[in-house]
């Protein structure tokens, strides 16, 4: 990846590693779990050739960015502070924002709490309703347990350090391949002791067409170093984020931020009970007035659509942000 420029910047009390390429308006890419800046390699390459400055950091706890040990260092406001400081370090007032998975959730927080920093937002996978506090009476993790049982992945991820131990026993190469190649649209269950931890209990020996062994090796090399605690700590703050954002319950996103939503037809978030109803039933548009009327659902595509359907996803991102360049 020698074509890309690697830098480290100090933001919000931590050192953050980022990769960038190109000149022009900034497009800021925020990755999810268990990913890295590398998840955006296709988009960085294409958009930097289209007159944009494409920037993708390793988020707090990932890759070559610092990983504080305190779980409370991963609340939504700590993460938001990282991104605002990162934008400041880039020397711009506003960015085109693209987020996937936890990066999508962080994108919604930026749009909600610092809307003046966002020109337009392209959200992959996670609609606003899964981030905003929807039920003021039941904590989210408790609610997930009621719906899917205590073996549901978000519930299991709360178990520190048990989850880290299970992932270590499975081995980073197995865990990364297992999670990146997951295609089951049903709830993600981690039965204790029945098979090695992972999203896909029927993992194939062969990699899918969109993922090479050198790609997987990039993830393995970084997660062998950092392990998974940083990424798991995002999940361990779900209830804390619910409490911290209580004063904004019921508030949406500014109508002045144009938004495009892209998801895979088999995405594990899109297929979660209630998500399709939220997206297509009018509530999403009510919460996000700047949202396009058309939602981009990619046939046969799963969760990591920025990699699995790289060309289509990149085209949809570029097509949208070019309207506001």
Short mmCIF file of C-alpha atoms in Angstrom, two decimals:
data_model
loop_
_atom_site.label_atom_id
_atom_site.label_comp_id
_atom_site.label_asym_id
_atom_site.label_seq_id
_atom_site.Cartn_x
_atom_site.Cartn_y
_atom_site.Cartn_z
CA UNK A 1 0.00 0.00 0.00
CA UNK A 2 2.93 2.31 -0.71
CA UNK A 3 0.73 4.63 -2.76
CA UNK A 4 -0.95 5.84 0.42
CA UNK A 5 0.49 8.32 2.93
CA UNK A 6 0.59 7.07 6.53
CA UNK A 7 0.65 9.64 9.33
CA UNK A 8 0.11 9.81 13.08
CA UNK A 9 -1.67 12.80 14.63
CA UNK A 10 -2.37 13.66 18.25
CA UNK A 11 -6.10 13.93 18.89
CA UNK A 12 -8.04 14.13 22.13
CA UNK A 13 -5.15 12.83 24.21
CA UNK A 14 -4.26 9.84 22.00
CA UNK A 15 -2.09 9.20 18.96
CA UNK A 16 -4.20 8.31 15.92
CA UNK A 17 -2.86 6.60 12.83
CA UNK A 18 -4.40 7.59 9.52
CA UNK A 19 -3.95 6.93 5.83
CA UNK A 20 -4.68 9.49 3.14
CA UNK A 21 -4.33 10.04 -0.57
CA UNK A 22 -5.27 12.79 -3.02
CA UNK A 23 -6.06 16.49 -2.95
CA UNK A 24 -9.34 18.34 -2.79
CA UNK A 25 -12.39 18.21 -0.51
CA UNK A 26 -11.87 15.79 2.37
CA UNK A 27 -13.77 12.51 2.43
CA UNK A 28 -13.43 10.98 5.91
CA UNK A 29 -13.96 7.22 6.20
CA UNK A 30 -14.79 5.61 9.58
CA UNK A 31 -14.49 1.84 9.89
CA UNK A 32 -16.30 -0.67 12.11
CA UNK A 33 -15.60 -3.92 13.99
CA UNK A 34 -13.37 -5.83 13.48
CA UNK A 35 -11.79 -3.62 10.86
CA UNK A 36 -9.07 -1.05 10.14
CA UNK A 37 -8.42 1.88 7.81
CA UNK A 38 -7.61 -0.90 5.32
CA UNK A 39 -11.32 -1.69 4.94
CA UNK A 40 -11.57 1.49 2.82
CA UNK A 41 -8.62 0.73 0.51
CA UNK A 42 -10.84 0.53 -2.60
CA UNK A 43 -12.69 3.76 -1.83
CA UNK A 44 -9.48 5.66 -0.99
CA UNK A 45 -7.92 4.65 -4.29
CA UNK A 46 -10.91 5.59 -6.42
CA UNK A 47 -11.96 8.85 -4.77
CA UNK A 48 -8.40 10.16 -4.57
CA UNK A 49 -8.30 9.80 -8.35
CA UNK A 50 -11.56 11.78 -8.64
CA UNK A 51 -10.36 15.00 -7.05
CA UNK A 52 -10.85 14.23 -3.36
CA UNK A 53 -8.56 13.98 -0.36
CA UNK A 54 -9.49 10.58 1.01
CA UNK A 55 -8.67 10.04 4.70
CA UNK A 56 -9.19 6.90 6.77
CA UNK A 57 -7.99 6.52 10.38
CA UNK A 58 -7.58 3.50 12.56
CA UNK A 59 -10.16 4.38 15.21
CA UNK A 60 -9.37 4.41 18.93
CA UNK A 61 -8.40 0.91 20.04
CA UNK A 62 -7.57 -0.36 16.55
CA UNK A 63 -4.47 -0.95 14.46
CA UNK A 64 -1.71 1.59 14.98
CA UNK A 65 -3.87 4.03 16.96
CA UNK A 66 -3.59 4.12 20.76
CA UNK A 67 -5.81 1.78 22.74
CA UNK A 68 -6.50 3.12 26.26
CA UNK A 69 -7.07 0.36 28.81
CA UNK A 70 -10.07 1.90 30.58
CA UNK A 71 -13.40 0.69 29.18
CA UNK A 72 -14.92 4.13 29.84
CA UNK A 73 -12.40 5.61 27.42
CA UNK A 74 -14.59 4.30 24.59
CA UNK A 75 -17.86 6.14 25.17
CA UNK A 76 -19.58 7.87 22.26
CA UNK A 77 -18.34 11.28 23.43
CA UNK A 78 -14.73 10.14 23.74
CA UNK A 79 -14.91 8.74 20.21
CA UNK A 80 -16.64 11.86 18.95
CA UNK A 81 -13.88 13.98 20.50
CA UNK A 82 -11.33 11.96 18.52
CA UNK A 83 -13.09 12.65 15.23
CA UNK A 84 -13.65 16.37 15.81
CA UNK A 85 -9.97 16.77 16.72
CA UNK A 86 -9.00 14.73 13.66
CA UNK A 87 -11.02 17.03 11.39
CA UNK A 88 -9.31 20.01 13.02
CA UNK A 89 -5.92 18.44 12.34
CA UNK A 90 -6.78 18.14 8.65
CA UNK A 91 -7.17 21.91 8.46
CA UNK A 92 -10.77 21.92 7.23
CA UNK A 93 -14.09 23.00 8.70
CA UNK A 94 -16.27 20.34 7.06
CA UNK A 95 -15.87 16.87 5.58
CA UNK A 96 -17.79 14.48 3.43
CA UNK A 97 -18.40 11.67 5.91
CA UNK A 98 -18.65 7.93 5.19
CA UNK A 99 -19.16 5.41 8.01
CA UNK A 100 -19.67 1.66 8.29
CA UNK A 101 -20.81 -0.42 11.30
CA UNK A 102 -19.46 1.32 14.44
CA UNK A 103 -18.04 3.96 12.12
CA UNK A 104 -21.61 4.54 10.92
CA UNK A 105 -22.79 4.92 14.51
CA UNK A 106 -19.98 7.41 15.15
CA UNK A 107 -21.03 9.20 11.97
CA UNK A 108 -24.55 9.65 13.33
CA UNK A 109 -23.14 11.06 16.58
CA UNK A 110 -21.09 13.58 14.58
CA UNK A 111 -24.14 14.56 12.52
CA UNK A 112 -26.27 14.92 15.65
CA UNK A 113 -23.87 16.75 17.94
CA UNK A 114 -21.53 18.58 15.54
CA UNK A 115 -23.57 19.00 12.34
CA UNK A 116 -21.54 22.05 11.28
CA UNK A 117 -18.59 19.70 10.54
CA UNK A 118 -20.45 17.56 7.97
CA UNK A 119 -21.11 18.45 4.32
CA UNK A 120 -22.95 15.20 3.55
CA UNK A 121 -23.07 11.74 5.09
CA UNK A 122 -23.04 8.32 3.44
CA UNK A 123 -24.06 5.70 5.99
CA UNK A 124 -23.34 2.02 5.41
CA UNK A 125 -25.25 -0.65 7.33
CA UNK A 126 -26.40 1.07 10.55
CA UNK A 127 -29.46 3.38 10.34
CA UNK A 128 -29.94 6.19 12.82
CA UNK A 129 -32.59 4.41 14.87
CA UNK A 130 -30.10 1.78 16.05
CA UNK A 131 -27.90 4.52 17.52
CA UNK A 132 -30.42 6.97 18.91
CA UNK A 133 -32.00 6.02 22.25
CA UNK A 134 -35.35 4.56 21.17
CA UNK A 135 -36.74 3.12 24.44
CA UNK A 136 -36.31 5.22 27.61
CA UNK A 137 -37.28 2.34 29.92
CA UNK A 138 -35.07 -0.62 28.96
CA UNK A 139 -31.30 -0.54 28.65
CA UNK A 140 -30.17 -1.70 25.18
CA UNK A 141 -28.04 -4.69 26.23
CA UNK A 142 -30.84 -5.98 28.46
CA UNK A 143 -33.25 -5.57 25.58
CA UNK A 144 -30.98 -7.50 23.20
CA UNK A 145 -30.82 -10.30 25.76
CA UNK A 146 -34.61 -10.42 25.98
CA UNK A 147 -34.93 -10.58 22.21
CA UNK A 148 -32.15 -13.01 21.31
CA UNK A 149 -30.90 -14.62 24.52
CA UNK A 150 -27.73 -14.26 26.57
CA UNK A 151 -25.64 -15.86 23.81
CA UNK A 152 -26.41 -12.97 21.43
CA UNK A 153 -23.10 -11.46 20.35
CA UNK A 154 -23.65 -8.02 21.92
CA UNK A 155 -24.44 -9.69 25.25
CA UNK A 156 -21.41 -11.96 24.99
CA UNK A 157 -19.16 -9.01 24.11
CA UNK A 158 -19.93 -7.50 27.52
CA UNK A 159 -17.97 -10.33 29.18
CA UNK A 160 -14.54 -8.99 30.04
CA UNK A 161 -12.11 -10.72 29.86
CA UNK A 162 -13.97 -13.93 28.97
CA UNK A 163 -14.60 -12.87 25.38
CA UNK A 164 -10.93 -11.99 24.87
CA UNK A 165 -9.93 -15.38 26.25
CA UNK A 166 -12.26 -17.25 23.91
CA UNK A 167 -11.04 -15.31 20.89
CA UNK A 168 -7.43 -15.97 21.92
CA UNK A 169 -8.16 -19.69 22.23
CA UNK A 170 -9.69 -19.72 18.76
CA UNK A 171 -6.68 -17.83 17.38
CA UNK A 172 -6.60 -14.52 15.53
CA UNK A 173 -6.33 -16.09 12.04
CA UNK A 174 -9.46 -18.16 12.66
CA UNK A 175 -11.37 -15.31 14.31
CA UNK A 176 -10.63 -12.79 11.54
CA UNK A 177 -11.48 -15.17 8.71
CA UNK A 178 -14.61 -16.28 10.52
CA UNK A 179 -15.95 -12.79 11.11
CA UNK A 180 -15.02 -11.32 7.73
CA UNK A 181 -16.64 -14.19 5.79
CA UNK A 182 -19.87 -14.36 7.78
CA UNK A 183 -22.96 -14.64 5.53
CA UNK A 184 -25.71 -15.79 7.89
CA UNK A 185 -28.44 -13.11 8.01
CA UNK A 186 -29.84 -14.42 11.30
CA UNK A 187 -28.97 -13.19 14.82
CA UNK A 188 -25.29 -13.66 15.68
CA UNK A 189 -25.00 -16.23 18.44
CA UNK A 190 -21.87 -17.27 20.35
CA UNK A 191 -22.82 -20.52 22.12
CA UNK A 192 -20.35 -21.15 24.89
CA UNK A 193 -18.13 -24.17 24.30
CA UNK A 194 -19.96 -25.53 21.24
CA UNK A 195 -17.59 -24.30 18.53
CA UNK A 196 -14.78 -21.74 18.32
CA UNK A 197 -16.04 -18.18 18.71
CA UNK A 198 -17.11 -16.41 15.57
CA UNK A 199 -20.00 -15.23 13.45
CA UNK A 200 -19.99 -18.21 11.09
CA UNK A 201 -20.07 -21.72 12.50
CA UNK A 202 -20.04 -23.16 8.95
CA UNK A 203 -16.99 -21.24 7.76
CA UNK A 204 -15.65 -22.37 4.39
CA UNK A 205 -12.00 -23.18 3.86
CA UNK A 206 -12.03 -20.99 0.74
CA UNK A 207 -12.07 -17.23 0.87
CA UNK A 208 -14.80 -15.32 -0.99
CA UNK A 209 -13.93 -13.65 -4.29
CA UNK A 210 -13.61 -10.21 -2.71
CA UNK A 211 -11.10 -11.17 -0.02
CA UNK A 212 -7.56 -12.40 -0.64
CA UNK A 213 -5.21 -14.06 1.83
CA UNK A 214 -2.93 -10.99 1.78
CA UNK A 215 -5.99 -8.91 2.74
CA UNK A 216 -6.74 -11.21 5.67
CA UNK A 217 -3.09 -11.15 6.67
CA UNK A 218 -3.23 -7.35 7.07
CA UNK A 219 -6.02 -7.73 9.63
CA UNK A 220 -4.33 -10.67 11.34
CA UNK A 221 -1.04 -8.80 11.74
CA UNK A 222 -2.71 -5.84 13.45
CA UNK A 223 -5.12 -7.78 15.66
CA UNK A 224 -2.33 -10.13 16.72
CA UNK A 225 -0.70 -7.01 18.13
CA UNK A 226 -3.69 -5.16 19.60
CA UNK A 227 -6.04 -8.10 20.24
CA UNK A 228 -9.76 -7.35 20.31
CA UNK A 229 -10.27 -5.47 23.59
CA UNK A 230 -10.34 -2.01 22.02
CA UNK A 231 -13.06 -2.97 19.56
CA UNK A 232 -15.05 -4.91 22.16
CA UNK A 233 -15.01 -1.88 24.44
CA UNK A 234 -17.22 -0.02 21.95
CA UNK A 235 -19.92 -2.62 22.65
CA UNK A 236 -19.27 -2.46 26.39
CA UNK A 237 -20.31 1.20 26.35
CA UNK A 238 -23.67 0.68 24.64
CA UNK A 239 -25.59 1.11 27.89
CA UNK A 240 -23.35 4.00 28.97
CA UNK A 241 -23.99 5.75 25.65
CA UNK A 242 -27.72 5.21 26.23
CA UNK A 243 -27.39 7.05 29.54
CA UNK A 244 -25.11 9.81 28.25
CA UNK A 245 -27.40 10.67 25.33
CA UNK A 246 -30.63 10.55 27.35
CA UNK A 247 -31.17 14.34 27.08
CA UNK A 248 -31.37 14.00 23.30
CA UNK A 249 -33.92 11.18 23.24
CA UNK A 250 -36.30 11.72 20.35
CA UNK A 251 -34.16 14.30 18.57
CA UNK A 252 -33.08 13.66 15.02
CA UNK A 253 -30.52 14.84 12.50
CA UNK A 254 -30.45 18.34 11.00
CA UNK A 255 -32.37 18.63 7.75
CA UNK A 256 -29.37 20.52 6.36
CA UNK A 257 -27.21 17.37 6.19
CA UNK A 258 -27.82 15.34 3.02
CA UNK A 259 -27.71 11.61 3.78
CA UNK A 260 -27.53 8.44 1.66
CA UNK A 261 -28.07 4.98 3.19
CA UNK A 262 -26.48 1.87 1.65
CA UNK A 263 -26.76 -1.68 2.98
CA UNK A 264 -26.39 -5.26 1.86
CA UNK A 265 -29.54 -7.32 1.44
CA UNK A 266 -28.05 -9.95 3.78
CA UNK A 267 -26.43 -7.49 6.19
CA UNK A 268 -26.78 -8.78 9.76
CA UNK A 269 -27.96 -5.31 10.88
CA UNK A 270 -30.51 -4.91 8.08
CA UNK A 271 -31.96 -8.37 8.81
CA UNK A 272 -32.21 -7.75 12.57
CA UNK A 273 -35.92 -7.76 13.54
CA UNK A 274 -37.33 -4.24 13.36
CA UNK A 275 -34.62 -2.71 11.17
CA UNK A 276 -36.36 -3.09 7.82
CA UNK A 277 -39.57 -1.71 9.31
CA UNK A 278 -37.67 1.29 10.65
CA UNK A 279 -35.85 1.93 7.37
CA UNK A 280 -38.79 1.48 5.00
CA UNK A 281 -41.72 2.42 7.23
CA UNK A 282 -41.11 6.15 7.44
CA UNK A 283 -39.44 6.45 10.86
CA UNK A 284 -35.94 6.70 9.40
CA UNK A 285 -36.94 9.57 7.12
CA UNK A 286 -38.72 11.29 10.01
CA UNK A 287 -35.60 11.13 12.17
CA UNK A 288 -33.30 12.14 9.29
CA UNK A 289 -35.10 14.71 7.10
CA UNK A 290 -32.09 15.06 4.80
CA UNK A 291 -32.20 11.36 3.95
CA UNK A 292 -32.71 10.42 0.32
CA UNK A 293 -36.08 8.88 -0.46
CA UNK A 294 -34.35 5.94 -2.16
CA UNK A 295 -32.45 3.43 -0.02
CA UNK A 296 -29.69 1.44 -1.69
CA UNK A 297 -30.07 -2.26 -0.82
CA UNK A 298 -27.43 -4.33 -2.60
CA UNK A 299 -28.75 -7.76 -3.66
CA UNK A 300 -26.94 -10.77 -2.21
CA UNK A 301 -24.43 -8.62 -0.31
CA UNK A 302 -23.64 -9.08 3.37
CA UNK A 303 -22.28 -6.83 6.11
CA UNK A 304 -18.88 -5.73 4.76
CA UNK A 305 -20.30 -4.14 1.64
CA UNK A 306 -17.48 -1.60 1.32
CA UNK A 307 -15.25 -4.60 0.55
CA UNK A 308 -17.58 -7.26 -0.85
CA UNK A 309 -19.32 -4.89 -3.27
CA UNK A 310 -16.45 -2.41 -3.46
CA UNK A 311 -17.09 -1.08 -6.97
CA UNK A 312 -20.81 -0.57 -6.47
CA UNK A 313 -20.40 0.95 -3.00
CA UNK A 314 -17.66 3.29 -4.21
CA UNK A 315 -19.80 4.38 -7.15
CA UNK A 316 -22.75 5.12 -4.87
CA UNK A 317 -20.57 7.14 -2.50
CA UNK A 318 -19.00 9.16 -5.31
CA UNK A 319 -22.30 9.70 -7.11
CA UNK A 320 -23.83 11.16 -3.96
CA UNK A 321 -21.08 13.40 -2.60
CA UNK A 322 -20.31 14.81 -6.06
CA UNK A 323 -23.68 16.61 -5.90
CA UNK A 324 -22.34 18.74 -3.05
CA UNK A 325 -18.68 19.17 -4.05
#
